[in-house]
Every structure is written in structure tokens, then in C-alpha cells.
PDB file of C-alpha atoms in Angstrom:
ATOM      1  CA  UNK A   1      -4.203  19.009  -5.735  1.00 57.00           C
ATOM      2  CA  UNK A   2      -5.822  15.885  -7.293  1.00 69.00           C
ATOM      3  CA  UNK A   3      -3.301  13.404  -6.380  1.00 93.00           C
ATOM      4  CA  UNK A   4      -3.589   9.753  -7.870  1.00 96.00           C
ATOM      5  CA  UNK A   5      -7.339   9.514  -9.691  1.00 96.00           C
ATOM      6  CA  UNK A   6      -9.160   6.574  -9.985  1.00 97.00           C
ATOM      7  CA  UNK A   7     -12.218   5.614 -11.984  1.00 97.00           C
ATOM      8  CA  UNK A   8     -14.815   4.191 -11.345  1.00 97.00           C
ATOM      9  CA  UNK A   9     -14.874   4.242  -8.204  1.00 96.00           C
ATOM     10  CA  UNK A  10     -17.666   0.857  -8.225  1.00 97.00           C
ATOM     11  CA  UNK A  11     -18.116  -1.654 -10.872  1.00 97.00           C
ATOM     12  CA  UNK A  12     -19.677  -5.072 -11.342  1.00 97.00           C
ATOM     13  CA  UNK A  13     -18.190  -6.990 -14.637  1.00 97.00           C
ATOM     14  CA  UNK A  14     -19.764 -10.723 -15.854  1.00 97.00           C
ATOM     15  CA  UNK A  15     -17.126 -13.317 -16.253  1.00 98.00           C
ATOM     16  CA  UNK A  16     -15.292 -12.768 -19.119  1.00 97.00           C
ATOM     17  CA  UNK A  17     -15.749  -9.010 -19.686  1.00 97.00           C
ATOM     18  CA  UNK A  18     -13.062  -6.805 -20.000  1.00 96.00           C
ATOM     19  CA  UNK A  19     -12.603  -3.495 -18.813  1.00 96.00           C
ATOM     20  CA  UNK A  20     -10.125  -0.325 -17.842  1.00 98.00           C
ATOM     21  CA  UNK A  21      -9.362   0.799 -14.666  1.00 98.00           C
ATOM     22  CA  UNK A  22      -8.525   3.847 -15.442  1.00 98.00           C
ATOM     23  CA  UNK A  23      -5.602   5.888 -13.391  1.00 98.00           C
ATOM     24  CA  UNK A  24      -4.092   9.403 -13.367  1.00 97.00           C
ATOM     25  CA  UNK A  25      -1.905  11.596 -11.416  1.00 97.00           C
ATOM     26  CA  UNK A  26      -0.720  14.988 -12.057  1.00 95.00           C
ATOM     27  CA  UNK A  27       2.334  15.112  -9.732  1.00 95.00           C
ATOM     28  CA  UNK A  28       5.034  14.528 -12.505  1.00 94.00           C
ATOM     29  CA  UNK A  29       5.843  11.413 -10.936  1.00 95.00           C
ATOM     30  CA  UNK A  30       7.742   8.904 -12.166  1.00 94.00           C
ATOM     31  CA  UNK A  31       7.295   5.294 -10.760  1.00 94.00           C
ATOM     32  CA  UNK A  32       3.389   4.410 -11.001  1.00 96.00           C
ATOM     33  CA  UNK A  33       1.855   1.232  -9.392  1.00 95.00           C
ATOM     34  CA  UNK A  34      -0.958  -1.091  -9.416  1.00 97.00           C
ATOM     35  CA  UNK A  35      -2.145  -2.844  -6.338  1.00 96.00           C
ATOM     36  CA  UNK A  36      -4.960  -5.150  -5.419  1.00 96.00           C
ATOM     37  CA  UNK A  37      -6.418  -5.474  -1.558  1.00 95.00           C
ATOM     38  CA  UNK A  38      -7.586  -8.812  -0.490  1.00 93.00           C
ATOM     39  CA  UNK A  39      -9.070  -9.385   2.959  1.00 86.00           C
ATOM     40  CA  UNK A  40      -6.847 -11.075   4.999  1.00 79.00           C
ATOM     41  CA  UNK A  41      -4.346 -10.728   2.059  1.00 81.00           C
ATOM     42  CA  UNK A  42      -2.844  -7.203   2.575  1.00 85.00           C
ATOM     43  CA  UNK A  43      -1.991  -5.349  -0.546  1.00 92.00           C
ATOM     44  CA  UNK A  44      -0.141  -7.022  -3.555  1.00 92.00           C
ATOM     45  CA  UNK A  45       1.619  -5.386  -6.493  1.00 92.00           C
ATOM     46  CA  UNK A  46       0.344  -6.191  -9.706  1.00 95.00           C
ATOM     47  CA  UNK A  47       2.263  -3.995 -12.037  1.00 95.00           C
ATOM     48  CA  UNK A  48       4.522  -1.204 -12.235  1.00 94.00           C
ATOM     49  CA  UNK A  49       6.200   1.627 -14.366  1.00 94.00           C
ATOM     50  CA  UNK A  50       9.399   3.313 -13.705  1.00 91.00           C
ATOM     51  CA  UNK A  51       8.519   5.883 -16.455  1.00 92.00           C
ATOM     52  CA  UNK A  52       6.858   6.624 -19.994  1.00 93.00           C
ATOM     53  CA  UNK A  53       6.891   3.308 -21.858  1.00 93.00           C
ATOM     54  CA  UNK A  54       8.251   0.965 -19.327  1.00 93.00           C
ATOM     55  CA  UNK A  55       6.513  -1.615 -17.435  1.00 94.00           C
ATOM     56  CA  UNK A  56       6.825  -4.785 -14.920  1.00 92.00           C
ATOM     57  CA  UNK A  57       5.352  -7.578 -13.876  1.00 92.00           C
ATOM     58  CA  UNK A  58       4.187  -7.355 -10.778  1.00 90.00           C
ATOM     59  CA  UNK A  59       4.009 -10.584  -7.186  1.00 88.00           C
ATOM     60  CA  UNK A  60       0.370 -11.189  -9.087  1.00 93.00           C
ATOM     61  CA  UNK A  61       0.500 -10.264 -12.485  1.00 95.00           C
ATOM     62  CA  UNK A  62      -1.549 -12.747 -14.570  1.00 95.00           C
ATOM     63  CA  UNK A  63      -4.899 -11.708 -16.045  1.00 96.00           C
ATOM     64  CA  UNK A  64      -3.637  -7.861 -15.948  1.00 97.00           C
ATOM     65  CA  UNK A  65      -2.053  -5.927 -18.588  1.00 97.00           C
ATOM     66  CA  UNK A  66      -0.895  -2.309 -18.511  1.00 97.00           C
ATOM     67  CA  UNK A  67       0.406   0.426 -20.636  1.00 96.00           C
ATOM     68  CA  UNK A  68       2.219   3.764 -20.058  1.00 97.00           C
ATOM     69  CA  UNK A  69       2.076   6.211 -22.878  1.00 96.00           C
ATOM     70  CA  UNK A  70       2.456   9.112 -20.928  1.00 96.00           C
ATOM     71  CA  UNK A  71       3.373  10.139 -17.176  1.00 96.00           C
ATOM     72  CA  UNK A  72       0.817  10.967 -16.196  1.00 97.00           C
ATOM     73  CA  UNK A  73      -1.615   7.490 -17.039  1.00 97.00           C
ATOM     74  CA  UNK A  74      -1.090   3.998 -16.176  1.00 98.00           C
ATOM     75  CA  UNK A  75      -4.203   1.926 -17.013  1.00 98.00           C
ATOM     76  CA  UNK A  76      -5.000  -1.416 -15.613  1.00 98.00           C
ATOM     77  CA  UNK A  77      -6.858  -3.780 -18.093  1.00 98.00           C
ATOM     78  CA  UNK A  78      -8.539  -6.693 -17.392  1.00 96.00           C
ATOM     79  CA  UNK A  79      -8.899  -8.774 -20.759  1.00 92.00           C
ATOM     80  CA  UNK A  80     -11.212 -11.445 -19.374  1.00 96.00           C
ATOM     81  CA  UNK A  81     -12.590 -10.899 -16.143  1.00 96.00           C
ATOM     82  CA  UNK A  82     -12.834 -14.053 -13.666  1.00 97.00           C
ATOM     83  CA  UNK A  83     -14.732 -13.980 -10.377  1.00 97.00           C
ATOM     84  CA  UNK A  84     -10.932 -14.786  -8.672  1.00 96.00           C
ATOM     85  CA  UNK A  85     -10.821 -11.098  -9.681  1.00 97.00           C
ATOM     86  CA  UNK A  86     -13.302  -9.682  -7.774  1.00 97.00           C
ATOM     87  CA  UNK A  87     -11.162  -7.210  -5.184  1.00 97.00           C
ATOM     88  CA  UNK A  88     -10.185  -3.646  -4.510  1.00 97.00           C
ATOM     89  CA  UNK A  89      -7.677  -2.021  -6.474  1.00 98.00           C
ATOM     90  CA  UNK A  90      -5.022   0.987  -5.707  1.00 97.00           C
ATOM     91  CA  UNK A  91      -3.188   2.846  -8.256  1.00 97.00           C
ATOM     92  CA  UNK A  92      -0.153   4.653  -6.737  1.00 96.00           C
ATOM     93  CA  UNK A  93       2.462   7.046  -7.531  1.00 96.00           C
ATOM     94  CA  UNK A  94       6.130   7.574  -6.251  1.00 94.00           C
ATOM     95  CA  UNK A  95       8.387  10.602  -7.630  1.00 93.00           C
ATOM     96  CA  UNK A  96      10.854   8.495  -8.506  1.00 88.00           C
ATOM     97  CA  UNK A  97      12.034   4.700  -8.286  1.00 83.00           C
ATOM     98  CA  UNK A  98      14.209   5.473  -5.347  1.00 84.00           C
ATOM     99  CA  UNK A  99      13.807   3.612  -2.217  1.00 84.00           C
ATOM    100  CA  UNK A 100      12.348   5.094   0.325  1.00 86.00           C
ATOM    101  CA  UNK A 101      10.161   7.833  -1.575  1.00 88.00           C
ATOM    102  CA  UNK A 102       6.779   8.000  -0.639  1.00 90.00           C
ATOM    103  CA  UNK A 103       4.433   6.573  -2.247  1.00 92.00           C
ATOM    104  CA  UNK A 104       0.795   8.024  -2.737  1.00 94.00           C
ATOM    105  CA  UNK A 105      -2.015   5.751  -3.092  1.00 96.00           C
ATOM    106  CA  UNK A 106      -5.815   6.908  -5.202  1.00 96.00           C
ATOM    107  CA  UNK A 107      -8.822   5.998  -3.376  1.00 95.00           C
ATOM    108  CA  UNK A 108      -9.436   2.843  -5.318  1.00 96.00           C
ATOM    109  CA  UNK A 109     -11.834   0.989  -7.291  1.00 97.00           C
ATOM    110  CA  UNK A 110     -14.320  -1.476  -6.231  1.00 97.00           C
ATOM    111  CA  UNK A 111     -14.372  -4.738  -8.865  1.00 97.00           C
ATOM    112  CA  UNK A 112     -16.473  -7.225  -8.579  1.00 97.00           C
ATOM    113  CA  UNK A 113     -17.031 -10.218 -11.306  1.00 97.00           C
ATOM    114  CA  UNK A 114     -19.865 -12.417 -11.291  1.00 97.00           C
TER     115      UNK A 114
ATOM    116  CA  UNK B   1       6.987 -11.442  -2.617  1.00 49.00           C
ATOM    117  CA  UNK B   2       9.180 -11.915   0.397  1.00 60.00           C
ATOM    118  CA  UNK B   3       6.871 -12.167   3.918  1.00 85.00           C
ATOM    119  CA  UNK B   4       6.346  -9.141   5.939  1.00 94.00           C
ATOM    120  CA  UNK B   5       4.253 -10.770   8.601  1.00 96.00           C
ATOM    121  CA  UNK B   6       1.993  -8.305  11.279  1.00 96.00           C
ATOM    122  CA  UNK B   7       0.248  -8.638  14.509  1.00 96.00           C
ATOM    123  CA  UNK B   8      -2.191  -8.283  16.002  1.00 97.00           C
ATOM    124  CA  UNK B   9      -4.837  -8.635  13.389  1.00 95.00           C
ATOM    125  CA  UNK B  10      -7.701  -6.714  15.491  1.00 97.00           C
ATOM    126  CA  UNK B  11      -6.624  -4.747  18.403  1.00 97.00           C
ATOM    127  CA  UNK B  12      -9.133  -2.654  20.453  1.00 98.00           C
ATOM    128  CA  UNK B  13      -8.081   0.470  22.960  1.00 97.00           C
ATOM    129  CA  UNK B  14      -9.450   2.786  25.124  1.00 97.00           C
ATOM    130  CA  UNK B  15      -8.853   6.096  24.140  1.00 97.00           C
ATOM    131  CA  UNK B  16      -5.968   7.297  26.237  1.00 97.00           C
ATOM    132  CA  UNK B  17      -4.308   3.886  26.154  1.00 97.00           C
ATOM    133  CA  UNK B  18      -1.434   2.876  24.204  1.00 98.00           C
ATOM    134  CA  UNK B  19      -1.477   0.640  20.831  1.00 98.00           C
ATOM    135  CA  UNK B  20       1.474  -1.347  19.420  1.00 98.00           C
ATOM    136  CA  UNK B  21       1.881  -3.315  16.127  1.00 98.00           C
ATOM    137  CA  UNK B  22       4.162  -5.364  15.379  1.00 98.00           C
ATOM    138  CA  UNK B  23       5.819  -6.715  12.157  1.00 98.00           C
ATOM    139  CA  UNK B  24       8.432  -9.203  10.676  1.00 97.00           C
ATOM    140  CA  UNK B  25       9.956  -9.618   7.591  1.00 95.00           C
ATOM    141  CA  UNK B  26      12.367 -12.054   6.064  1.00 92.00           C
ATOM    142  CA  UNK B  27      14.368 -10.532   3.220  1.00 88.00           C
ATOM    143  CA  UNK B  28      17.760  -9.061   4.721  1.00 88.00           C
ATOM    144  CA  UNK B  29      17.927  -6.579   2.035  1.00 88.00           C
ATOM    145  CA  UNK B  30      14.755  -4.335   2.698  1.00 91.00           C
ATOM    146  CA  UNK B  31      16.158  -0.559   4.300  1.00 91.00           C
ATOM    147  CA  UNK B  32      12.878   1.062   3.834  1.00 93.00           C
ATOM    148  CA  UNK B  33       9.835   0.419   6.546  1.00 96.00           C
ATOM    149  CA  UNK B  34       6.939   2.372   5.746  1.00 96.00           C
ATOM    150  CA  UNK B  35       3.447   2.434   8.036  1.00 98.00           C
ATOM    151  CA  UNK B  36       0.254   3.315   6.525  1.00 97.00           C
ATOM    152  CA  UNK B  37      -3.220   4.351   7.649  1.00 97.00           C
ATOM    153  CA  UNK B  38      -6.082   3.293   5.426  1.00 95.00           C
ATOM    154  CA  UNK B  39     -10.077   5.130   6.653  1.00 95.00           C
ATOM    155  CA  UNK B  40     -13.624   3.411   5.964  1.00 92.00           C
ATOM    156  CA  UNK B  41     -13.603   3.354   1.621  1.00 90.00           C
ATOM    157  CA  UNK B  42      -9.986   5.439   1.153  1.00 92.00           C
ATOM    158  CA  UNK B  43      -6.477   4.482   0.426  1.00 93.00           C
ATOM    159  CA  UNK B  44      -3.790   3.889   2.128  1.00 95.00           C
ATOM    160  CA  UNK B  45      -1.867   6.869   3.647  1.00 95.00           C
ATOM    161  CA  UNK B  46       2.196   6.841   4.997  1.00 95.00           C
ATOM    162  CA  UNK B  47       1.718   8.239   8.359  1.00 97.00           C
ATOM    163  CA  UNK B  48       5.106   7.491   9.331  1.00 97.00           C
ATOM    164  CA  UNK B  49       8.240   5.752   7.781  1.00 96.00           C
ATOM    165  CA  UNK B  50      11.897   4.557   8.683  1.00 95.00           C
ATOM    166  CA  UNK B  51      15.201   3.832   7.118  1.00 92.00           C
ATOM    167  CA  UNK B  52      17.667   0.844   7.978  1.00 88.00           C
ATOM    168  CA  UNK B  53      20.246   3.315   9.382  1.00 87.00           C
ATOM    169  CA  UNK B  54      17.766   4.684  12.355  1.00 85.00           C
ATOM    170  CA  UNK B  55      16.519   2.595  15.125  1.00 91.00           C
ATOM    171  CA  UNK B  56      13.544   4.806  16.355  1.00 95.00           C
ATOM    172  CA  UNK B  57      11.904   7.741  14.893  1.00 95.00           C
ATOM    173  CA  UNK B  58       9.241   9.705  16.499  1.00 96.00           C
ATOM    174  CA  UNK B  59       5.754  12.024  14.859  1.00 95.00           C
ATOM    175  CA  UNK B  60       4.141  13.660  17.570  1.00 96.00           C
ATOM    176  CA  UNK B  61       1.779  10.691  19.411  1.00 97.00           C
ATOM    177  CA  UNK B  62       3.640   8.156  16.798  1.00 98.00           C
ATOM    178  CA  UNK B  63       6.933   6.435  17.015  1.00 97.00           C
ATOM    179  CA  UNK B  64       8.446   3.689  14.928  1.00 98.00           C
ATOM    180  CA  UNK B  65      11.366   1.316  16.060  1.00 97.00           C
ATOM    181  CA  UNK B  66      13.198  -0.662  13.816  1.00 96.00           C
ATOM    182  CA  UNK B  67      15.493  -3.756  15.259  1.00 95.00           C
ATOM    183  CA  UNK B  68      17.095  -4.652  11.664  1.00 92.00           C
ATOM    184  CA  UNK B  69      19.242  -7.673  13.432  1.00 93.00           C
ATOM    185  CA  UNK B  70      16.102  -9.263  14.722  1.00 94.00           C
ATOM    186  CA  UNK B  71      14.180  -8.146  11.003  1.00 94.00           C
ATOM    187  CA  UNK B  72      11.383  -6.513  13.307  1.00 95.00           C
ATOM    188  CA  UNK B  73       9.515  -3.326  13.666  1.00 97.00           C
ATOM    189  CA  UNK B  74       6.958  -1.843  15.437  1.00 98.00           C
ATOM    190  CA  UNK B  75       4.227   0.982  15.247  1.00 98.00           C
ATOM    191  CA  UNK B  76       3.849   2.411  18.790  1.00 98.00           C
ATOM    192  CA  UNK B  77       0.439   5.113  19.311  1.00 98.00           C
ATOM    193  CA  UNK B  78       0.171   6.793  22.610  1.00 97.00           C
ATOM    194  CA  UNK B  79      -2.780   8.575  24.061  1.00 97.00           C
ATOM    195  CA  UNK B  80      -5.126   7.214  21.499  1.00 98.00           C
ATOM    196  CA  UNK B  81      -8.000   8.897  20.139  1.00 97.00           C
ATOM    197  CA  UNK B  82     -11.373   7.588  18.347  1.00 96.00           C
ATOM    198  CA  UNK B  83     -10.128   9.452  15.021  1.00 96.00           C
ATOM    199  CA  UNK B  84      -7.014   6.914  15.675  1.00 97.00           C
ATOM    200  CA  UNK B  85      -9.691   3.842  14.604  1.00 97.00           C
ATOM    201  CA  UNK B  86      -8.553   2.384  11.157  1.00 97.00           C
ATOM    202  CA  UNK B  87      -7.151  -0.677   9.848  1.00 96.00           C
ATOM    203  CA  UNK B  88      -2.973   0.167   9.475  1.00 97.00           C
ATOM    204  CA  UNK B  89      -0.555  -1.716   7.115  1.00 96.00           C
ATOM    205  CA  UNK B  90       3.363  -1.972   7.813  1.00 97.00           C
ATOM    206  CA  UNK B  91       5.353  -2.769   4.603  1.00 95.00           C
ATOM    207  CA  UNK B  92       9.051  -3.068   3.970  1.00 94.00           C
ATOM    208  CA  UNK B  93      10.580  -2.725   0.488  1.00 90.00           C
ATOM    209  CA  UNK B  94      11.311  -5.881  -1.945  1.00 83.00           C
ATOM    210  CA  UNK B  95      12.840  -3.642  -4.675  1.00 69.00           C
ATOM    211  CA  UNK B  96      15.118  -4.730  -7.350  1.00 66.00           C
ATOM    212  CA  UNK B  97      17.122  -3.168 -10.210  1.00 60.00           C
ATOM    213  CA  UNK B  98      14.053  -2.835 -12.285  1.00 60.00           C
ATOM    214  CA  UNK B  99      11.867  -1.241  -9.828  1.00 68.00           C
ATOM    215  CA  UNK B 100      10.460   0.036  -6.077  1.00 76.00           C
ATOM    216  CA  UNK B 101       8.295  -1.913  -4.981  1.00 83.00           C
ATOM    217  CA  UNK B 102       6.524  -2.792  -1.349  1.00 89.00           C
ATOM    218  CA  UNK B 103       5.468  -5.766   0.660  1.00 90.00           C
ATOM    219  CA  UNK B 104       2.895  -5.732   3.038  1.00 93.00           C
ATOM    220  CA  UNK B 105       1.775  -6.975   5.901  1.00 94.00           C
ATOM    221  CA  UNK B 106      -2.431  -8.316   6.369  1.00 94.00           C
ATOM    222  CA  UNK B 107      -2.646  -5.124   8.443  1.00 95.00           C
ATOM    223  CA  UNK B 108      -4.290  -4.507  11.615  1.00 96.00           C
ATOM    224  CA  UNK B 109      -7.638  -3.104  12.313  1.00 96.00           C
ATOM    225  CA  UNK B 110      -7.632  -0.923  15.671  1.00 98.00           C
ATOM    226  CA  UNK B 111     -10.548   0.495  17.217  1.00 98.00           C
ATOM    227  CA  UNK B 112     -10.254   3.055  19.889  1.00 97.00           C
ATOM    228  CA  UNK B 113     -13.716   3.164  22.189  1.00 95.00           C
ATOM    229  CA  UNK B 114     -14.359   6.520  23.962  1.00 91.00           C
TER     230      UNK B 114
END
């Protein structure tokens, strides 16, 4: 079982870059997440998808945009990296949008923007 | 996002003792309490979880209590071992009729010395 992938697992962007997180899972789940871990900040939701085609806006969306072509991707894309950007960030799954399923975090990806 | 405040921040045990976290949160309409583990360089995992209609649920060495009148819960650990050490997140749900979605607290990092 692979679970929620992530890659890369490290990267170092210059300001204004842009670049993919990339993020898969092969669960046939249907709500997929984006998260970003701060210290001292907990995690925050970025963006989300209840299914194929269909996204949200997220507590801290801005500088983020995502796709979902199929169910089993959800991309995170940073247009024009700024060192405010420089974090950790989780991709997670949940089978569906129901409260209370559990969700399943990837092992993340290191960013940081200089 | 609405607040889901947790405490302590650091919290070191000796292994045998007990640990307890605590958390808060503000919006009235969260029913979903979820507690995660996150290791050195890995994602979060749910090690334990609780609904608005159960006041206590136990796991073995973990329990979980929920006061929803007082908008508290707490993680509770007992004989703690050195594999225990890890920094642990509460969250509560902030969904709406677009999606699932978490809050969470700062977390707590716990070390348990032999």
C-alpha cells in the first residue's frame, strides 16, 4: 500500500520560481487536501477537493493554486515562490467528505525559497 | 479558521509516568476531535479520534475525553514509553457544506526519558 505520495521530498526554489508539488494516492479516495506546517503554527489547510474537478479555497490559500483532473492527483502549484513560503507541506486524503473519516496524511515536502 | 488552542507546548515524562494534553476550541459546531502523532521527518498519523456523542473513548494505553459543554478535550497516555516521544496535534473539524476540513492545534512535543 502506497498511501498518499509526495514528491520531492526536499527542494530549495529562488524567489519567484514556480514549481509542483506533486501528490498521489491510490486509495480511491475522494476528498484530497493540502496542508502547510509552520513551527509554532500547527497545520493549516490550503486547499481542498471533494472529487474530480472540484476545488476550494483553503484558511491560507493565496499564492497556491490546484487542480484535480483525476482522483487520484491533486497538485499544489506555486506560481511565484516568496520566501513567506518557505514551510513543510502535507497532502492528505479522506474517503469521502464526511465528517469524521479519517484522514491520511503523505510524508511531506520540504520547501524552502530564498 | 476557528481556534483550537493546545497545551502544554513541550511536556517531558519518565517512562512509566502519565502524559496529558489538553485542548480548546471555540466553534460550537465541531462533532469530530481527532489526535494525531507526527515522528522525526513523517506525517501526521490519527492515533485516536472521538465524536460529539461520546464523552471518553479508550485504545489500549490511550484514552480521549471530550467535555463538549466546556468545548475541551484531552489526550491522556499511561505507562509511557520512549517510542511514545513525538510532537502530537489535536484538531477538531471546521467543515462546511462545501467541504471537511480540520483545525489544529500548535501541537505538543513530548519526550519520554528512560
Amino acid at each position: 500500500n502506497a498511501g498518499v505520495t509526495q514528491t520531492p521530498k526536499f527542494q530549495v526554489l529562488k524567489t519567484g520560481q514556480s514549481m509542483t508539488l506533486q501528490c498521489a494516492q491510490d486509495m480511491n479516495h475522494e476528498y484530497m487536501s493540502w496542508y502547510r506546517q509552520d513551527p509554532g503554527m500547527g497545520l493549516r489547510l490550503i486547499h481542498y477537493s471533494v472529487g474530480a474537478g472540484i476545488t476550494d479555497q483553503g484558511e491560507v490559500p493565496n499564492g497556491y493554486n490546484v487542480s484535480r483532473s483525476t482522483t487520484e492527483d491533486f497538485p499544489l502549484r506555486l506560481l511565484s515562490a516568496a520566501p513567506s513560503q518557505t514551510s513543510v507541506y502535507f497532502c492528505a486524503s479522506s474517503p469521502t467528505r464526511r465528517v469524521g473519516n479519517t484522514i491520511y496524511f503523505g510524508e511531506g515536502s520540504w520547501l524552502t525559497v530564498v | 479558521g476557528e481556534n483550537v488552542e493546545q497545551h502544554p507546548s513541550t511536556l517531558s515524562v519518565q517512562e512509566g509516568d502519565s502524559a496529558v494534553i489538553k485542548c480548546t476550541y471555540s466553534d460550537s459546531a465541531s462533532n469530530y476531535f481527532p489526535w494525531y502523532k507526527q515522528e522525526l521527518g513523517k506525517g501526521p498519523q490519527l492515533i485516536i479520534d472521538i465524536r460529539s456523542n461520546v464523552g471518553e473513548k479508550k485504545d489500549q494505553r490511550i484514552a480521549v475525553t471530550l467535555n463538549k459543554t466546556a468545548k475541551h478535550f484531552s489526550l491522556h497516555i499511561t505507562e509511557t514509553q520512549p517510542e511514545d516521544s513525538a510532537v502530537y496535534f489535536c484538531a477538531a473539524d471546521a467543515s462546511s457544506n462545501s467541504g471537511y476540513a480540520l483545525n489544529f492545534g500548535k501541537g505538543t512535543s513530548l519526550l519520554v526519558t528512560p
